[in-house]
């Protein structure tokens, strides 16, 4: 595995919100002080199955998924065009064994010569002989090809292959290799990653799990392709719904003139994603992000004895700001509440946002692969000198 000794090289396990860091003086968890990857949303492109109304986060072999990353900097979320121009991402797919954690697949594959990293081939059943009971395999790791449009590299699509790894409980590990704007290069970062060396401080690496399943549907699919049931593990009596993304929460905003409990109210808002509202410096902004509790799914977990037990998802919310102070960076309830004070925080160097506009981002996850987000902006008027 790359040693990642240099603290400026960023490696983010964005499916869990974790990250790599060392040293002191690091930004607060909620502080967007420079370019940061916050999430990658895996969306199945085909129409929902079995009447599902929400986007699926779990795909079956032969289905196509799109990877939608969320990168932010002090100006707010990056557009796809900016991601391509500034980060220059490339994406690697690797078959993740059931016993491996994220980044385990690519770590086991290194050292690997860059020239040996082949493009992931188109998924095809040509030459597949069901009578053998053996499923085709795909090179792992492999580079995910991107489409003809310039912005396709920011949100690549790829088709999940038919591979025996998934029948054993494996998934797909996707790693993005890129770099900070005006620092290093994707080629240099890729060489360091595959060579197992120390990456340049400007390198960016992001990894995300692409869930393949549900497992019971995989077993059914394998039988359809001629794999004998005797060669497959037992499955539940009914095929459960696929993992879905939670819905974008509604943000409710109540603004007050100051931090005091009796401060006069300035107004209430329900800003749409990316909307800009205007409030004075020093205002206290009370926030509520309410997700639908019925988006929490019940799913099956396989025990050591091959039995199945039910488990219910839970939510984890994360708040981020480009300027100002938050009461808390996290929450674990469908109704997430927070307070944003429009005054320089402990790690803000300017009394006002550099562009005059501050951004808030809310990322909502469940404890599987479901994730969604929303954001809005505040144009801060006035200053400490005139009391807002």
JSON list of C-alpha atoms in Angstrom, two decimals, residues 118-206:
[
{"chain": "A", "resi": 118, "resn": "UNK", "atom": "CA", "xyz": [-5.47, -1.87, -19.00]},
{"chain": "A", "resi": 119, "resn": "UNK", "atom": "CA", "xyz": [-8.82, -0.31, -19.84]},
{"chain": "A", "resi": 120, "resn": "UNK", "atom": "CA", "xyz": [-11.82, -2.17, -18.44]},
{"chain": "A", "resi": 121, "resn": "UNK", "atom": "CA", "xyz": [-13.14, -4.09, -21.46]},
{"chain": "A", "resi": 122, "resn": "UNK", "atom": "CA", "xyz": [-16.76, -3.80, -22.58]},
{"chain": "A", "resi": 123, "resn": "UNK", "atom": "CA", "xyz": [-18.92, -6.28, -20.72]},
{"chain": "A", "resi": 124, "resn": "UNK", "atom": "CA", "xyz": [-19.80, -9.12, -23.04]},
{"chain": "A", "resi": 125, "resn": "UNK", "atom": "CA", "xyz": [-21.12, -12.65, -22.72]},
{"chain": "A", "resi": 126, "resn": "UNK", "atom": "CA", "xyz": [-19.51, -13.66, -25.99]},
{"chain": "A", "resi": 127, "resn": "UNK", "atom": "CA", "xyz": [-17.77, -16.96, -25.54]},
{"chain": "A", "resi": 128, "resn": "UNK", "atom": "CA", "xyz": [-19.49, -17.67, -22.23]},
{"chain": "A", "resi": 129, "resn": "UNK", "atom": "CA", "xyz": [-20.42, -21.36, -21.98]},
{"chain": "A", "resi": 130, "resn": "UNK", "atom": "CA", "xyz": [-23.11, -21.93, -19.29]},
{"chain": "A", "resi": 131, "resn": "UNK", "atom": "CA", "xyz": [-22.47, -25.68, -19.40]},
{"chain": "A", "resi": 132, "resn": "UNK", "atom": "CA", "xyz": [-19.14, -25.16, -17.65]},
{"chain": "A", "resi": 133, "resn": "UNK", "atom": "CA", "xyz": [-20.77, -23.51, -14.64]},
{"chain": "A", "resi": 134, "resn": "UNK", "atom": "CA", "xyz": [-17.99, -20.94, -14.68]},
{"chain": "A", "resi": 135, "resn": "UNK", "atom": "CA", "xyz": [-18.58, -17.23, -14.98]},
{"chain": "A", "resi": 136, "resn": "UNK", "atom": "CA", "xyz": [-16.33, -14.93, -17.05]},
{"chain": "A", "resi": 137, "resn": "UNK", "atom": "CA", "xyz": [-13.81, -12.75, -15.25]},
{"chain": "A", "resi": 138, "resn": "UNK", "atom": "CA", "xyz": [-12.61, -9.19, -15.81]},
{"chain": "A", "resi": 139, "resn": "UNK", "atom": "CA", "xyz": [-9.11, -7.75, -15.40]},
{"chain": "A", "resi": 140, "resn": "UNK", "atom": "CA", "xyz": [-8.71, -6.24, -11.94]},
{"chain": "A", "resi": 141, "resn": "UNK", "atom": "CA", "xyz": [-7.66, -3.52, -11.45]},
{"chain": "A", "resi": 142, "resn": "UNK", "atom": "CA", "xyz": [-8.52, -1.78, -14.73]},
{"chain": "A", "resi": 143, "resn": "UNK", "atom": "CA", "xyz": [-8.97, 1.81, -15.90]},
{"chain": "A", "resi": 144, "resn": "UNK", "atom": "CA", "xyz": [-12.57, 2.94, -16.44]},
{"chain": "A", "resi": 145, "resn": "UNK", "atom": "CA", "xyz": [-12.86, 4.38, -19.97]},
{"chain": "A", "resi": 146, "resn": "UNK", "atom": "CA", "xyz": [-14.67, 7.72, -20.25]},
{"chain": "A", "resi": 147, "resn": "UNK", "atom": "CA", "xyz": [-17.11, 8.91, -22.86]},
{"chain": "A", "resi": 148, "resn": "UNK", "atom": "CA", "xyz": [-16.55, 11.26, -25.75]},
{"chain": "A", "resi": 149, "resn": "UNK", "atom": "CA", "xyz": [-17.85, 14.34, -23.93]},
{"chain": "A", "resi": 150, "resn": "UNK", "atom": "CA", "xyz": [-15.18, 16.37, -22.16]},
{"chain": "A", "resi": 151, "resn": "UNK", "atom": "CA", "xyz": [-17.06, 16.32, -18.85]},
{"chain": "A", "resi": 152, "resn": "UNK", "atom": "CA", "xyz": [-17.54, 12.54, -18.85]},
{"chain": "A", "resi": 153, "resn": "UNK", "atom": "CA", "xyz": [-14.29, 12.15, -16.90]},
{"chain": "A", "resi": 154, "resn": "UNK", "atom": "CA", "xyz": [-15.92, 13.91, -13.95]},
{"chain": "A", "resi": 155, "resn": "UNK", "atom": "CA", "xyz": [-18.92, 11.56, -13.91]},
{"chain": "A", "resi": 156, "resn": "UNK", "atom": "CA", "xyz": [-17.89, 8.34, -15.63]},
{"chain": "A", "resi": 157, "resn": "UNK", "atom": "CA", "xyz": [-20.26, 5.47, -16.34]},
{"chain": "A", "resi": 158, "resn": "UNK", "atom": "CA", "xyz": [-19.35, 1.82, -16.47]},
{"chain": "A", "resi": 159, "resn": "UNK", "atom": "CA", "xyz": [-21.16, -1.50, -16.72]},
{"chain": "A", "resi": 160, "resn": "UNK", "atom": "CA", "xyz": [-20.88, -3.96, -13.85]},
{"chain": "A", "resi": 161, "resn": "UNK", "atom": "CA", "xyz": [-19.29, -7.16, -15.20]},
{"chain": "A", "resi": 162, "resn": "UNK", "atom": "CA", "xyz": [-20.40, -10.70, -14.48]},
{"chain": "A", "resi": 163, "resn": "UNK", "atom": "CA", "xyz": [-17.70, -11.99, -12.15]},
{"chain": "A", "resi": 164, "resn": "UNK", "atom": "CA", "xyz": [-17.70, -14.84, -9.59]},
{"chain": "A", "resi": 165, "resn": "UNK", "atom": "CA", "xyz": [-16.28, -12.46, -6.96]},
{"chain": "A", "resi": 166, "resn": "UNK", "atom": "CA", "xyz": [-19.71, -10.91, -6.48]},
{"chain": "A", "resi": 167, "resn": "UNK", "atom": "CA", "xyz": [-21.38, -14.24, -5.74]},
{"chain": "A", "resi": 168, "resn": "UNK", "atom": "CA", "xyz": [-19.08, -14.61, -2.74]},
{"chain": "A", "resi": 169, "resn": "UNK", "atom": "CA", "xyz": [-20.12, -11.24, -1.31]},
{"chain": "A", "resi": 170, "resn": "UNK", "atom": "CA", "xyz": [-17.56, -9.05, -3.07]},
{"chain": "A", "resi": 171, "resn": "UNK", "atom": "CA", "xyz": [-18.17, -5.60, -4.49]},
{"chain": "A", "resi": 172, "resn": "UNK", "atom": "CA", "xyz": [-16.32, -3.17, -6.75]},
{"chain": "A", "resi": 173, "resn": "UNK", "atom": "CA", "xyz": [-13.78, -0.71, -5.40]},
{"chain": "A", "resi": 174, "resn": "UNK", "atom": "CA", "xyz": [-13.52, 2.46, -7.49]},
{"chain": "A", "resi": 175, "resn": "UNK", "atom": "CA", "xyz": [-10.52, 4.75, -6.94]},
{"chain": "A", "resi": 176, "resn": "UNK", "atom": "CA", "xyz": [-10.24, 8.22, -8.40]},
{"chain": "A", "resi": 177, "resn": "UNK", "atom": "CA", "xyz": [-6.75, 9.58, -9.04]},
{"chain": "A", "resi": 178, "resn": "UNK", "atom": "CA", "xyz": [-6.35, 13.32, -9.51]},
{"chain": "A", "resi": 179, "resn": "UNK", "atom": "CA", "xyz": [-4.51, 16.35, -8.20]},
{"chain": "A", "resi": 180, "resn": "UNK", "atom": "CA", "xyz": [-5.10, 19.70, -6.61]},
{"chain": "A", "resi": 181, "resn": "UNK", "atom": "CA", "xyz": [-5.44, 22.67, -8.96]},
{"chain": "A", "resi": 182, "resn": "UNK", "atom": "CA", "xyz": [-2.04, 23.88, -10.16]},
{"chain": "A", "resi": 183, "resn": "UNK", "atom": "CA", "xyz": [-0.25, 21.18, -8.16]},
{"chain": "A", "resi": 184, "resn": "UNK", "atom": "CA", "xyz": [1.36, 17.94, -9.38]},
{"chain": "A", "resi": 185, "resn": "UNK", "atom": "CA", "xyz": [-0.32, 15.95, -12.19]},
{"chain": "A", "resi": 186, "resn": "UNK", "atom": "CA", "xyz": [-2.61, 12.96, -12.46]},
{"chain": "A", "resi": 187, "resn": "UNK", "atom": "CA", "xyz": [0.11, 11.01, -14.27]},
{"chain": "A", "resi": 188, "resn": "UNK", "atom": "CA", "xyz": [2.58, 11.56, -11.42]},
{"chain": "A", "resi": 189, "resn": "UNK", "atom": "CA", "xyz": [-0.03, 10.68, -8.81]},
{"chain": "A", "resi": 190, "resn": "UNK", "atom": "CA", "xyz": [-1.00, 7.50, -10.66]},
{"chain": "A", "resi": 191, "resn": "UNK", "atom": "CA", "xyz": [2.65, 6.47, -10.91]},
{"chain": "A", "resi": 192, "resn": "UNK", "atom": "CA", "xyz": [3.11, 6.97, -7.15]},
{"chain": "A", "resi": 193, "resn": "UNK", "atom": "CA", "xyz": [-0.10, 5.09, -6.33]},
{"chain": "A", "resi": 194, "resn": "UNK", "atom": "CA", "xyz": [0.65, 2.05, -8.48]},
{"chain": "A", "resi": 195, "resn": "UNK", "atom": "CA", "xyz": [4.34, 2.06, -7.61]},
{"chain": "A", "resi": 196, "resn": "UNK", "atom": "CA", "xyz": [3.68, 2.05, -3.89]},
{"chain": "A", "resi": 197, "resn": "UNK", "atom": "CA", "xyz": [5.74, 5.19, -3.29]},
{"chain": "A", "resi": 198, "resn": "UNK", "atom": "CA", "xyz": [5.13, 8.51, -1.61]},
{"chain": "A", "resi": 199, "resn": "UNK", "atom": "CA", "xyz": [2.67, 10.66, -3.58]},
{"chain": "A", "resi": 200, "resn": "UNK", "atom": "CA", "xyz": [3.27, 14.30, -4.29]},
{"chain": "A", "resi": 201, "resn": "UNK", "atom": "CA", "xyz": [1.63, 16.69, -1.77]},
{"chain": "A", "resi": 202, "resn": "UNK", "atom": "CA", "xyz": [-0.75, 17.85, -4.50]},
{"chain": "A", "resi": 203, "resn": "UNK", "atom": "CA", "xyz": [-2.19, 14.38, -5.18]},
{"chain": "A", "resi": 204, "resn": "UNK", "atom": "CA", "xyz": [-5.83, 13.52, -4.57]},
{"chain": "A", "resi": 205, "resn": "UNK", "atom": "CA", "xyz": [-7.09, 9.96, -4.15]},
{"chain": "A", "resi": 206, "resn": "UNK", "atom": "CA", "xyz": [-10.74, 9.07, -3.52]}
]
